[in-house]
mmCIF file of C-alpha atoms (C1' of nucleotides) in Angstrom:
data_model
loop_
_atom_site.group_PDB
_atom_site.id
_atom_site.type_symbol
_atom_site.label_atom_id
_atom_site.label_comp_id
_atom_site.label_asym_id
_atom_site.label_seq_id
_atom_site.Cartn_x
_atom_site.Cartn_y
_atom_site.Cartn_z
ATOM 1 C CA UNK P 1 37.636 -1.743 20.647
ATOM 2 C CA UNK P 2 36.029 0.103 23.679
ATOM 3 C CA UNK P 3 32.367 -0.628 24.681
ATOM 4 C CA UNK P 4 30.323 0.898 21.813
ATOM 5 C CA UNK P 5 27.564 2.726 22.931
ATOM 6 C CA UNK P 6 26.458 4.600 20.069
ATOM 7 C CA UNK P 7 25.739 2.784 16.482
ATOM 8 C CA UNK P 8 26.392 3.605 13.039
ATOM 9 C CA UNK P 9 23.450 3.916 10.278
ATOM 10 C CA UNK P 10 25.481 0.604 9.530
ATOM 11 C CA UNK P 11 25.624 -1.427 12.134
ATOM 12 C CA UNK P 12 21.388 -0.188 12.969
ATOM 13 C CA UNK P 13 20.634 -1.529 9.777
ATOM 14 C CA UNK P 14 22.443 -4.874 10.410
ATOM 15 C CA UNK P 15 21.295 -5.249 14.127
ATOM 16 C CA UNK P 16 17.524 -4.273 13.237
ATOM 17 C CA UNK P 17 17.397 -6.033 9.293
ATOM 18 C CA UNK P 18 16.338 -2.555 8.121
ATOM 19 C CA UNK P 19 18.371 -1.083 5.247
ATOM 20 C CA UNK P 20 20.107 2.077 5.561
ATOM 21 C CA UNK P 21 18.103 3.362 2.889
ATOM 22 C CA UNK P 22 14.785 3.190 5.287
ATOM 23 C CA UNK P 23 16.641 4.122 8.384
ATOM 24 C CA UNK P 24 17.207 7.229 6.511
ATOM 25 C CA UNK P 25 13.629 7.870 5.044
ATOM 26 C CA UNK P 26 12.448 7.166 9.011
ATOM 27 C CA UNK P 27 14.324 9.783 10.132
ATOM 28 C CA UNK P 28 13.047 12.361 7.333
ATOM 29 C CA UNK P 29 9.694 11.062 8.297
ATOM 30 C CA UNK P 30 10.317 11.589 12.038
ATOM 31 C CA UNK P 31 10.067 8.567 13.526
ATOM 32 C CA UNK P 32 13.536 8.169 14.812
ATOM 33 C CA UNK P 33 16.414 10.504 15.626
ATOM 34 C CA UNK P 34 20.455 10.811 15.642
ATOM 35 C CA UNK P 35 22.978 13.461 16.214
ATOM 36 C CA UNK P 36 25.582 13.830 14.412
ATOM 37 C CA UNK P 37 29.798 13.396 14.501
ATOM 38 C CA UNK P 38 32.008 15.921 13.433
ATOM 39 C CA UNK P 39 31.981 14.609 10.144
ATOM 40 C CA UNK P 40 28.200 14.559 9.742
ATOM 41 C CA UNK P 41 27.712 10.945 10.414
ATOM 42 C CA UNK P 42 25.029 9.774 12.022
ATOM 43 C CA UNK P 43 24.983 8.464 14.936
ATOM 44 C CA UNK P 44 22.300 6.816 17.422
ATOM 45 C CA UNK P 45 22.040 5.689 20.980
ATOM 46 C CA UNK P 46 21.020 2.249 22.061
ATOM 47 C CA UNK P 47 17.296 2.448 22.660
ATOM 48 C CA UNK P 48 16.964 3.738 18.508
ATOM 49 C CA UNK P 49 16.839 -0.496 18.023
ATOM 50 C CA UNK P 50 13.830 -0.416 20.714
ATOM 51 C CA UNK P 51 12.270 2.327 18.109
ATOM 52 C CA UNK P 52 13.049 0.539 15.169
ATOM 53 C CA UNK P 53 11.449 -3.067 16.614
ATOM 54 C CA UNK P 54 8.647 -0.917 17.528
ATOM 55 C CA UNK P 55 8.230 0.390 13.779
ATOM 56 C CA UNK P 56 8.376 -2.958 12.280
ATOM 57 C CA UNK P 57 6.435 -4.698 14.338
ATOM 58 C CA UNK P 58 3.367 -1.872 14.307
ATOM 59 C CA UNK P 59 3.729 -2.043 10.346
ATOM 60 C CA UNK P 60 3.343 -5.888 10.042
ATOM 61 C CA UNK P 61 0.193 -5.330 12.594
ATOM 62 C CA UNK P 62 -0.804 -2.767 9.571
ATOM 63 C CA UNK P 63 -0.529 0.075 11.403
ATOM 64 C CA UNK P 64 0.613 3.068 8.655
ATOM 65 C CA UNK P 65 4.019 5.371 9.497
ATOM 66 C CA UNK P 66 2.598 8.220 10.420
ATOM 67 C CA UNK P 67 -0.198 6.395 13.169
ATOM 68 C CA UNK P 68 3.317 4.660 14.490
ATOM 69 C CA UNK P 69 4.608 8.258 14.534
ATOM 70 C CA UNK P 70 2.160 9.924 16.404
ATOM 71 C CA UNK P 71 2.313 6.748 18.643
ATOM 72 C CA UNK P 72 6.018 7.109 19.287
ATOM 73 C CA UNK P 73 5.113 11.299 19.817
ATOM 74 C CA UNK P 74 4.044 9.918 22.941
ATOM 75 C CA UNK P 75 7.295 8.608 23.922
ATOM 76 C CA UNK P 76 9.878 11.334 25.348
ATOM 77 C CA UNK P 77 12.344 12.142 22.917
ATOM 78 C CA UNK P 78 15.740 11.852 24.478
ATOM 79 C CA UNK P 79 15.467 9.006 27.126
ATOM 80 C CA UNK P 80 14.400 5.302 26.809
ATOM 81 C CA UNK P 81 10.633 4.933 27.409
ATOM 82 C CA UNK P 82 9.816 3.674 31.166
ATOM 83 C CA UNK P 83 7.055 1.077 30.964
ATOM 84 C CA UNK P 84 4.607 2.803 31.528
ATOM 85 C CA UNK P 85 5.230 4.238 28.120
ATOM 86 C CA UNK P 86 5.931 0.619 26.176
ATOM 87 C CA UNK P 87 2.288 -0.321 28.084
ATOM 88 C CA UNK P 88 0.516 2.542 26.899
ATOM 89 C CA UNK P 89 1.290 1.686 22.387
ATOM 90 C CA UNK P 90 1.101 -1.885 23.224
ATOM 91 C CA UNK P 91 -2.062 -1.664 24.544
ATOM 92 C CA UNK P 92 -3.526 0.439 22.149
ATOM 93 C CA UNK P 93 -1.793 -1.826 19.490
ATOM 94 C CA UNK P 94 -3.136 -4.820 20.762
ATOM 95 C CA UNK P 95 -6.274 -3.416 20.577
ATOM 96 C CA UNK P 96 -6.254 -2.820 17.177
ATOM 97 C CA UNK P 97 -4.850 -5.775 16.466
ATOM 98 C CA UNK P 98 -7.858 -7.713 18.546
ATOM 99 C CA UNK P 99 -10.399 -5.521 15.893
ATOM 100 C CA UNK P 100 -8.395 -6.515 13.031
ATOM 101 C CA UNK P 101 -8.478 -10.595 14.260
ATOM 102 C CA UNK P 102 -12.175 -10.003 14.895
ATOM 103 C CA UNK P 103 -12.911 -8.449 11.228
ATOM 104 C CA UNK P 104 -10.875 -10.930 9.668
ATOM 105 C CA UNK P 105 -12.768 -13.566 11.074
ATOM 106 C CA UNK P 106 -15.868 -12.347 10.258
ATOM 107 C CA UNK P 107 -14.892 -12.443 7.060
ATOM 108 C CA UNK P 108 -13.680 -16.040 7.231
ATOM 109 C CA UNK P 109 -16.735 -17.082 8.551
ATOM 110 C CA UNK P 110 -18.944 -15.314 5.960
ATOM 111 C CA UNK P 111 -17.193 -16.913 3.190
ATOM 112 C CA UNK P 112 -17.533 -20.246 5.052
ATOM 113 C CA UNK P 113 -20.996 -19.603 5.124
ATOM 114 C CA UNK P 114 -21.300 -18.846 1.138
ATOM 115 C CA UNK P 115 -19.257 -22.272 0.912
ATOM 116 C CA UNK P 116 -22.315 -23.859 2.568
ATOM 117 C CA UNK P 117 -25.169 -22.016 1.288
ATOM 118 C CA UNK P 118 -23.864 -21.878 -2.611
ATOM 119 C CA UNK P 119 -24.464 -18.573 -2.793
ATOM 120 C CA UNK P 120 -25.453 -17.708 -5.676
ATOM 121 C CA UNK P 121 -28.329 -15.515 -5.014
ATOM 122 C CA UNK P 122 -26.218 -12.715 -4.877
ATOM 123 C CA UNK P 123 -28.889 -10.311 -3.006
ATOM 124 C CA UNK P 124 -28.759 -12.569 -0.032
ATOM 125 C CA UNK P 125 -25.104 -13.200 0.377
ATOM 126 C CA UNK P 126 -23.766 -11.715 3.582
ATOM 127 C CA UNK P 127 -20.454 -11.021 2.110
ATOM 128 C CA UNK P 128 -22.188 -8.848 -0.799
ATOM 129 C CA UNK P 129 -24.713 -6.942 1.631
ATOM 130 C CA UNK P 130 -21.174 -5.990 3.736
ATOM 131 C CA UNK P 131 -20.685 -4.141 0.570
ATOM 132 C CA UNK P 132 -23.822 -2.563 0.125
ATOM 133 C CA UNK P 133 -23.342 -0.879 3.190
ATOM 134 C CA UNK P 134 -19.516 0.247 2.605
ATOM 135 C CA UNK P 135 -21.549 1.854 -0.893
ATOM 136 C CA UNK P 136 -23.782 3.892 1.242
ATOM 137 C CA UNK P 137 -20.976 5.788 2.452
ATOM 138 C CA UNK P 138 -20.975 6.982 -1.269
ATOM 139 C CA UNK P 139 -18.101 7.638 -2.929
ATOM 140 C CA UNK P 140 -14.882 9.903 -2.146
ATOM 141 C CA UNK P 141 -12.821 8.877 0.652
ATOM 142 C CA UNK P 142 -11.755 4.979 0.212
ATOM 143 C CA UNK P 143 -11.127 3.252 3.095
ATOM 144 C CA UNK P 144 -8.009 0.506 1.408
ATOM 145 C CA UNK P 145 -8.516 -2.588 4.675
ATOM 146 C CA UNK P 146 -10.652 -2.417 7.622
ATOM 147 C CA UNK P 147 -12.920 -0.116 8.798
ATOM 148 C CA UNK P 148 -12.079 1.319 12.191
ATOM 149 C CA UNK X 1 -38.783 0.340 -17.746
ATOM 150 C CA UNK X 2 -38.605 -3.336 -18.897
ATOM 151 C CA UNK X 3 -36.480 -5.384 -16.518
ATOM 152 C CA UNK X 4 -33.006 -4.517 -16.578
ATOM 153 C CA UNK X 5 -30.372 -7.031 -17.837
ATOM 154 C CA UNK X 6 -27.754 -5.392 -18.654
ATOM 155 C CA UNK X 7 -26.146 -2.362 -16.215
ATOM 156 C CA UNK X 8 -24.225 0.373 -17.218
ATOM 157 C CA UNK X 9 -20.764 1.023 -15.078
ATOM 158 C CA UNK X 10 -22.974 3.777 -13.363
ATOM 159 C CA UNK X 11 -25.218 1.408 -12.293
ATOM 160 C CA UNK X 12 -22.511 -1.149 -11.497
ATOM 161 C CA UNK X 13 -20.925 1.483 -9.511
ATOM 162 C CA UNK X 14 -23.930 2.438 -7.740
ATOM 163 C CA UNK X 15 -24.827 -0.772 -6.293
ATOM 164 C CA UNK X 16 -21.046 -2.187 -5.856
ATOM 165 C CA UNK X 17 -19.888 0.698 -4.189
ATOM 166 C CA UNK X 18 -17.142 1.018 -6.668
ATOM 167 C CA UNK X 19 -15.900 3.940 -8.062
ATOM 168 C CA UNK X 20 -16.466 3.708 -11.823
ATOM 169 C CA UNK X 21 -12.725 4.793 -12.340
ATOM 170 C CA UNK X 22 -11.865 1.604 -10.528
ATOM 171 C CA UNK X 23 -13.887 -0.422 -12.448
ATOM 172 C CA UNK X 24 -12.749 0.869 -15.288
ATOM 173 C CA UNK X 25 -9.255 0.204 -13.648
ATOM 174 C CA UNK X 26 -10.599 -3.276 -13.081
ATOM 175 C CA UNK X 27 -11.611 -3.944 -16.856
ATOM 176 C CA UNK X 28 -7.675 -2.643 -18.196
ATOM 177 C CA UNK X 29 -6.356 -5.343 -15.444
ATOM 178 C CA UNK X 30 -8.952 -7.766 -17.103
ATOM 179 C CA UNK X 31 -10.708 -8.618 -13.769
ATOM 180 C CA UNK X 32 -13.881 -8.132 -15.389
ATOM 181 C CA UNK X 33 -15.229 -8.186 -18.758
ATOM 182 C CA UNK X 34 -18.028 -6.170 -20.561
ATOM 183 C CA UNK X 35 -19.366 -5.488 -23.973
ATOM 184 C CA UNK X 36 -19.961 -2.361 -25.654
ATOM 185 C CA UNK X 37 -22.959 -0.931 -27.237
ATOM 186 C CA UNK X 38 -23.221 0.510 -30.273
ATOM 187 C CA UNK X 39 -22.239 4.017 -29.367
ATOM 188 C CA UNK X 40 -19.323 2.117 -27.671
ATOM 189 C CA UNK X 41 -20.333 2.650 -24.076
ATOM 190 C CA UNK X 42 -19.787 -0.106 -21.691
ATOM 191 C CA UNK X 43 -22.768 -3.023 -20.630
ATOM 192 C CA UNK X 44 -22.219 -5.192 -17.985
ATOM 193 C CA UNK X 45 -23.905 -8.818 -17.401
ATOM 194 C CA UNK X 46 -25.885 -9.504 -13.740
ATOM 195 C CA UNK X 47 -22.472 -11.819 -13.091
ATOM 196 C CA UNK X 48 -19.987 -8.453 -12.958
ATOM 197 C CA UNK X 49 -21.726 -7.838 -9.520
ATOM 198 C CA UNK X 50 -20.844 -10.969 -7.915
ATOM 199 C CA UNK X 51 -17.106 -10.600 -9.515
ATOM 200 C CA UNK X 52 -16.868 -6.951 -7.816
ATOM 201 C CA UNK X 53 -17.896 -8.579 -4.445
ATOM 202 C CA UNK X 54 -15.654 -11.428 -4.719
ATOM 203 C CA UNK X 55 -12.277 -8.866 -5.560
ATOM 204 C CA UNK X 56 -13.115 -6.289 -2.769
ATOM 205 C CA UNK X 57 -14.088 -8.846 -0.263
ATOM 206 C CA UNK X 58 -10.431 -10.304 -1.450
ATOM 207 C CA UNK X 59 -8.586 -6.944 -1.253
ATOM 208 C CA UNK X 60 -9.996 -6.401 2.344
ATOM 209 C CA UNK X 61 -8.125 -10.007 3.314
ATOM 210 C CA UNK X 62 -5.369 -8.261 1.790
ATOM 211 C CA UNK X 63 -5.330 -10.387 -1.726
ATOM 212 C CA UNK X 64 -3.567 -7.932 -4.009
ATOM 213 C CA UNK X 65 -5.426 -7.778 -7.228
ATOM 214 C CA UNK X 66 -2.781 -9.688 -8.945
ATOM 215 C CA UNK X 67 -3.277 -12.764 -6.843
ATOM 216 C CA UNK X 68 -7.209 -11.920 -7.533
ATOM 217 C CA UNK X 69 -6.493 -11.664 -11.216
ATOM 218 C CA UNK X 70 -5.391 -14.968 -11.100
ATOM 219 C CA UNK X 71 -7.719 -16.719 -8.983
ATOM 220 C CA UNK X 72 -10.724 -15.463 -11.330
ATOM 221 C CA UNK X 73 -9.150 -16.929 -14.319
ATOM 222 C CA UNK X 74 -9.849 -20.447 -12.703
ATOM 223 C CA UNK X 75 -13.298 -19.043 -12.931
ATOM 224 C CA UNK X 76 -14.934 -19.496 -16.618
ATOM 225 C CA UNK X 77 -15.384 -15.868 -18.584
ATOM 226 C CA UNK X 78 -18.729 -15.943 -19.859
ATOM 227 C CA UNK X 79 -20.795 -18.182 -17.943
ATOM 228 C CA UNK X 80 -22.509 -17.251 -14.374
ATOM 229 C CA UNK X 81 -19.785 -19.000 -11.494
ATOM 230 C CA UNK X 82 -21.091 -22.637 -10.761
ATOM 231 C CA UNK X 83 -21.348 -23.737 -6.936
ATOM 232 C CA UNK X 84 -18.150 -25.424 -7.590
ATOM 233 C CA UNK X 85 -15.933 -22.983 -8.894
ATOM 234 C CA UNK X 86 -17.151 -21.075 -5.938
ATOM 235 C CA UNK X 87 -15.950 -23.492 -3.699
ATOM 236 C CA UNK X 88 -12.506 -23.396 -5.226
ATOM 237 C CA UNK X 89 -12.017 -19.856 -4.518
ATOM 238 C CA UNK X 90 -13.258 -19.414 -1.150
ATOM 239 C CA UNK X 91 -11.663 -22.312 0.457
ATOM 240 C CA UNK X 92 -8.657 -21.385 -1.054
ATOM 241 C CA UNK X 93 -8.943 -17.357 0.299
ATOM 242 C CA UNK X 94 -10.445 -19.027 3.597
ATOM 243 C CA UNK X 95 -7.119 -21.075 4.038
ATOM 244 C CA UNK X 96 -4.981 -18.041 3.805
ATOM 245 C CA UNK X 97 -7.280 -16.340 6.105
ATOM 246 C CA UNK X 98 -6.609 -18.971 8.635
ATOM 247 C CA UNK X 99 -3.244 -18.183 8.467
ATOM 248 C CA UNK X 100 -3.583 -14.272 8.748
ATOM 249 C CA UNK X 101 -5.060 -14.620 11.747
ATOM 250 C CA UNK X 102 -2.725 -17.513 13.082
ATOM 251 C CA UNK X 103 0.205 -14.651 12.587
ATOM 252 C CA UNK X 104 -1.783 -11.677 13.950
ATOM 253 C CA UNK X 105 -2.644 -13.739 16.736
ATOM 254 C CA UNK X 106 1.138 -14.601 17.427
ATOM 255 C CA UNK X 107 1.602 -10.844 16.773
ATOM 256 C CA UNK X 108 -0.910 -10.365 19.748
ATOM 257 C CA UNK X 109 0.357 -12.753 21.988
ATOM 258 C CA UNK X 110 3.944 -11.415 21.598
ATOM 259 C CA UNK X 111 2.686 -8.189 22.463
ATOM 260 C CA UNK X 112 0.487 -9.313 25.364
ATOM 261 C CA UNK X 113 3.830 -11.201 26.760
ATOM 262 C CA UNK X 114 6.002 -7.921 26.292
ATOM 263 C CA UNK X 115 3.142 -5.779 28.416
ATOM 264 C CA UNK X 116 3.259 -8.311 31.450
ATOM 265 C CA UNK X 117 7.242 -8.558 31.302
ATOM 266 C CA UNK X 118 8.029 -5.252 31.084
ATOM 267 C CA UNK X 119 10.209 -6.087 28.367
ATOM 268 C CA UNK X 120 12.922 -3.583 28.501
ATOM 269 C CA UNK X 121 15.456 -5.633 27.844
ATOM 270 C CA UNK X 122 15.475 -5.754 23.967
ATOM 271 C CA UNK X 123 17.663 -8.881 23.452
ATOM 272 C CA UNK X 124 15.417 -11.079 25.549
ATOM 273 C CA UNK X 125 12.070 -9.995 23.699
ATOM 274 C CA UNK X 126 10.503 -12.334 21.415
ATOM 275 C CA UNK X 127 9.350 -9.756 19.181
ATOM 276 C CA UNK X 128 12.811 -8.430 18.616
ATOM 277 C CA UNK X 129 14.077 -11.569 18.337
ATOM 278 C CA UNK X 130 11.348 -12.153 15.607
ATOM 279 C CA UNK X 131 13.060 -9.330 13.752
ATOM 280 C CA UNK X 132 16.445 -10.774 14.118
ATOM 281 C CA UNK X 133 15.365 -14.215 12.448
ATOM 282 C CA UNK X 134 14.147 -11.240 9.341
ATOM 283 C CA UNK X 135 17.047 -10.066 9.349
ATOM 284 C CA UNK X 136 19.149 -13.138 8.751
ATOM 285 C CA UNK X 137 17.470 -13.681 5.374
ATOM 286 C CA UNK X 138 19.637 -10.493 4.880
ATOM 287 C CA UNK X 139 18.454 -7.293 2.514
ATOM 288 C CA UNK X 140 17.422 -6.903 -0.751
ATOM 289 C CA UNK X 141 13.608 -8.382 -1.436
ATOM 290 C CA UNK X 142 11.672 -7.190 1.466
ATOM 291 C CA UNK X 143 8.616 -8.294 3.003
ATOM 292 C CA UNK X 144 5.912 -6.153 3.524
ATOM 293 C CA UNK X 145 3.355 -8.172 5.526
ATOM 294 C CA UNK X 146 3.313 -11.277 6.170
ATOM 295 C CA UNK X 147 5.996 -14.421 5.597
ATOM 296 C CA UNK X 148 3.853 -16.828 3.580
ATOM 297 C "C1'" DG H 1 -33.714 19.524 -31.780
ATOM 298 C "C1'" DC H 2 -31.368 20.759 -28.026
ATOM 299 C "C1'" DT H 3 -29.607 20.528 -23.532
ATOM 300 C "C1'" DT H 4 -27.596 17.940 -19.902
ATOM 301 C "C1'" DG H 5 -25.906 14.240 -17.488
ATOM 302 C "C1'" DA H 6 -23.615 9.931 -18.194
ATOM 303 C "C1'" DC H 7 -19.806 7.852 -20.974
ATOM 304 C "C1'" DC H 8 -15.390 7.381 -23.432
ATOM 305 C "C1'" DT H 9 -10.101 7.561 -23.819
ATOM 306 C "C1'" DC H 10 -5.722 8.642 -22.451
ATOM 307 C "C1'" DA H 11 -2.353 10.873 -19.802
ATOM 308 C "C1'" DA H 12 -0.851 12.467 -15.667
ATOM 309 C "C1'" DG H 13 -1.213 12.888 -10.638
ATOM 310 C "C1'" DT H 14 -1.457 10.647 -5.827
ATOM 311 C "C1'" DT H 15 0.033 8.095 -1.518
ATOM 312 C "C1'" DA H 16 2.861 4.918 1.026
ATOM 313 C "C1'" DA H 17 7.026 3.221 1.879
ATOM 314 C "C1'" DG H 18 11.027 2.796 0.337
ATOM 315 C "C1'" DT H 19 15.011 1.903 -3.208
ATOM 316 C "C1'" DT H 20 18.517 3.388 -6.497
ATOM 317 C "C1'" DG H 21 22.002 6.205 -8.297
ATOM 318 C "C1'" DA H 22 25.184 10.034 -8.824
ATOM 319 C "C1'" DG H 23 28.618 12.689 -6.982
ATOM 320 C "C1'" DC H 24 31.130 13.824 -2.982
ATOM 321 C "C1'" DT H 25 33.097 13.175 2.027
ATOM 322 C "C1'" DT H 26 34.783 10.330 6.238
ATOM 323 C "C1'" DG H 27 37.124 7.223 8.764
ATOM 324 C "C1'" DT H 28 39.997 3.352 9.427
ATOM 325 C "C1'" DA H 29 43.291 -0.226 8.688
ATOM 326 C "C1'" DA H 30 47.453 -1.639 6.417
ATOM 327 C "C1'" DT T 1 49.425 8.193 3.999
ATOM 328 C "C1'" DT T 2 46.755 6.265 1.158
ATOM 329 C "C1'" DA T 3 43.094 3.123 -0.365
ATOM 330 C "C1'" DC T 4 38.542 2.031 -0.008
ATOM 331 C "C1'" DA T 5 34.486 0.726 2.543
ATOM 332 C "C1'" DA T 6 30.988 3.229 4.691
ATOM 333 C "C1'" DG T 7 28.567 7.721 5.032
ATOM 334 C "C1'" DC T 8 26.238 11.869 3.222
ATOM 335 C "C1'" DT T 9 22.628 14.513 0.285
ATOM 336 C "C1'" DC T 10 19.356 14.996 -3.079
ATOM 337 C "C1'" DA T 11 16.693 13.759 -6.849
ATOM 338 C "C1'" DA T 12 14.467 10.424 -9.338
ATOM 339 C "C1'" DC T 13 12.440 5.917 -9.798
ATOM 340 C "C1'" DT T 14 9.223 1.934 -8.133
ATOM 341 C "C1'" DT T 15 4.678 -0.571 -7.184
ATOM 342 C "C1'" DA T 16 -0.154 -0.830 -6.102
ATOM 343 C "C1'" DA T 17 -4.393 0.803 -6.704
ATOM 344 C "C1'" DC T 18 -6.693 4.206 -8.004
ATOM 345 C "C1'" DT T 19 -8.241 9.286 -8.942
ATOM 346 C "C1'" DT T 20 -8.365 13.511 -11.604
ATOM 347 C "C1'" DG T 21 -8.572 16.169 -15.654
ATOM 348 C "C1'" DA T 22 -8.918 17.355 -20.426
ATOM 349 C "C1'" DG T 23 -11.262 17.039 -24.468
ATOM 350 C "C1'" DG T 24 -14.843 14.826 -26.911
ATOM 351 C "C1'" DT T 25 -19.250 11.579 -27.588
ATOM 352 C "C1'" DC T 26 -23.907 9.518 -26.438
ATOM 353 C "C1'" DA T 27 -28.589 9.241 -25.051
ATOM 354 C "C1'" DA T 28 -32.858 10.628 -23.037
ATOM 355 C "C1'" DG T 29 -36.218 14.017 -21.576
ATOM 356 C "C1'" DC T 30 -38.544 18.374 -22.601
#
DNA sequence: GCTTGACCTCAAGTTAAGTTGAGCTTGTAA
DNA sequence: TTACAAGCTCAACTTAACTTGAGGTCAAGC
């Protein structure tokens, strides 16, 4: 066997420990890309395991598919990013990632405050007047974790 | 207007910042309880407030309601949450806090250390690498977030 | 006593992120 | 050259956590 260059959906799926299935559904949603053999097969070029890492590692930060897609939008289509590219999401994503840290321990810290304080006056409880003011958003658009 | 005991899942709604769908999506996954009147419309103790606080304070940690569901059963229907029953459930949430924010600080620092190497060679980064060790445990049950 | 807003139930729809299955085609190794 | 694993497409199913809608009831003010 020559050098392989180019991978099967197969061998992507083994290499990156992302079944075929998804590797399909990313490329309906955009977020990577193949070309195709005679035969219709797909296949993909080296730096499609760069995209993938990319993709799995944004979604256990809890970044959602389509922000990691208009994230990889920013890197050219066609050759592997430079960089200057990588430095530009990683950034961003660390920075989101440095909110999310923060928020969480606020949290942490508010419960261990209702550990201390007992708590039960629920009109004083920090955690509980955090949701007073998500309420006076009113109602409509839910935000499901963190607010941004 | 005598004092008000009892709310209505308006009311409870109002001042939890809860849809009243959800809540009513709450009471069919039994995380909270109420009583009906005589016309058969829902009443809800002073208690239901603090229960509503405690499950979307949990879902923002990223507790699914299941693992909420469960949690509250430690906590006696019927009687007002003591001090120590409290203390069961937030420690418990607090610890897996802790360890949310151990991981998204690894998650950081990986980052952090691909932005200062450059990291273009995907076989050497640790985050990659991270996704090989996934991949190992081979297909089939996937993990969305975190490994606990 | 009537109108109107708040409630009720139950079924169906929604979004994200995939998975599963059916039916058919490719490619490769013996 | 043939068997059979690996691919392909497309539609339907899955789970979580709700929302929306239809069709009907309750309660409180005027």
């Amino acid at each position: 066997m020559a050098a392989v260059t180019e991978l099967t959906v197969g061998q992507v799926a083994t290499r990156s420990g992302v079944a075929v299935s998804a590797l399909h559904f990313y490329e309906a949603r955009g977020l990577i890309r193949s070309h195709r053999t005679s035969g219709n097969q797909r296949r993909y070029g080296r730096d499609v395991l760069r995209r993938v890492a990319i993709i799995r590692i944004a979604q256990e930060v809890g970044i959602s598919l389509a922000e990691i897609g208009a994230a990889l939008e920013s890197l050219p289509e066609g050759r592997t990013p430079t960089r200057e590219d990588w430095n530009l999401l990683s950034t961003a994503w660390r920075d989101q990632l440095d909110q999310k840290i923060a928020q969480l321990k606020k949290l942490r810290d508010g419960l261990t405050d209702c550990i201390g304080c007992g708590c039960m006056s629920i009109d004083k409880c920090p955690l509980r007047n955090k949701e007073d003011r998500l309420s006076a958003q009113g109602p409509g658009a839910r935000r499901l974790l963190v607010e941004r």
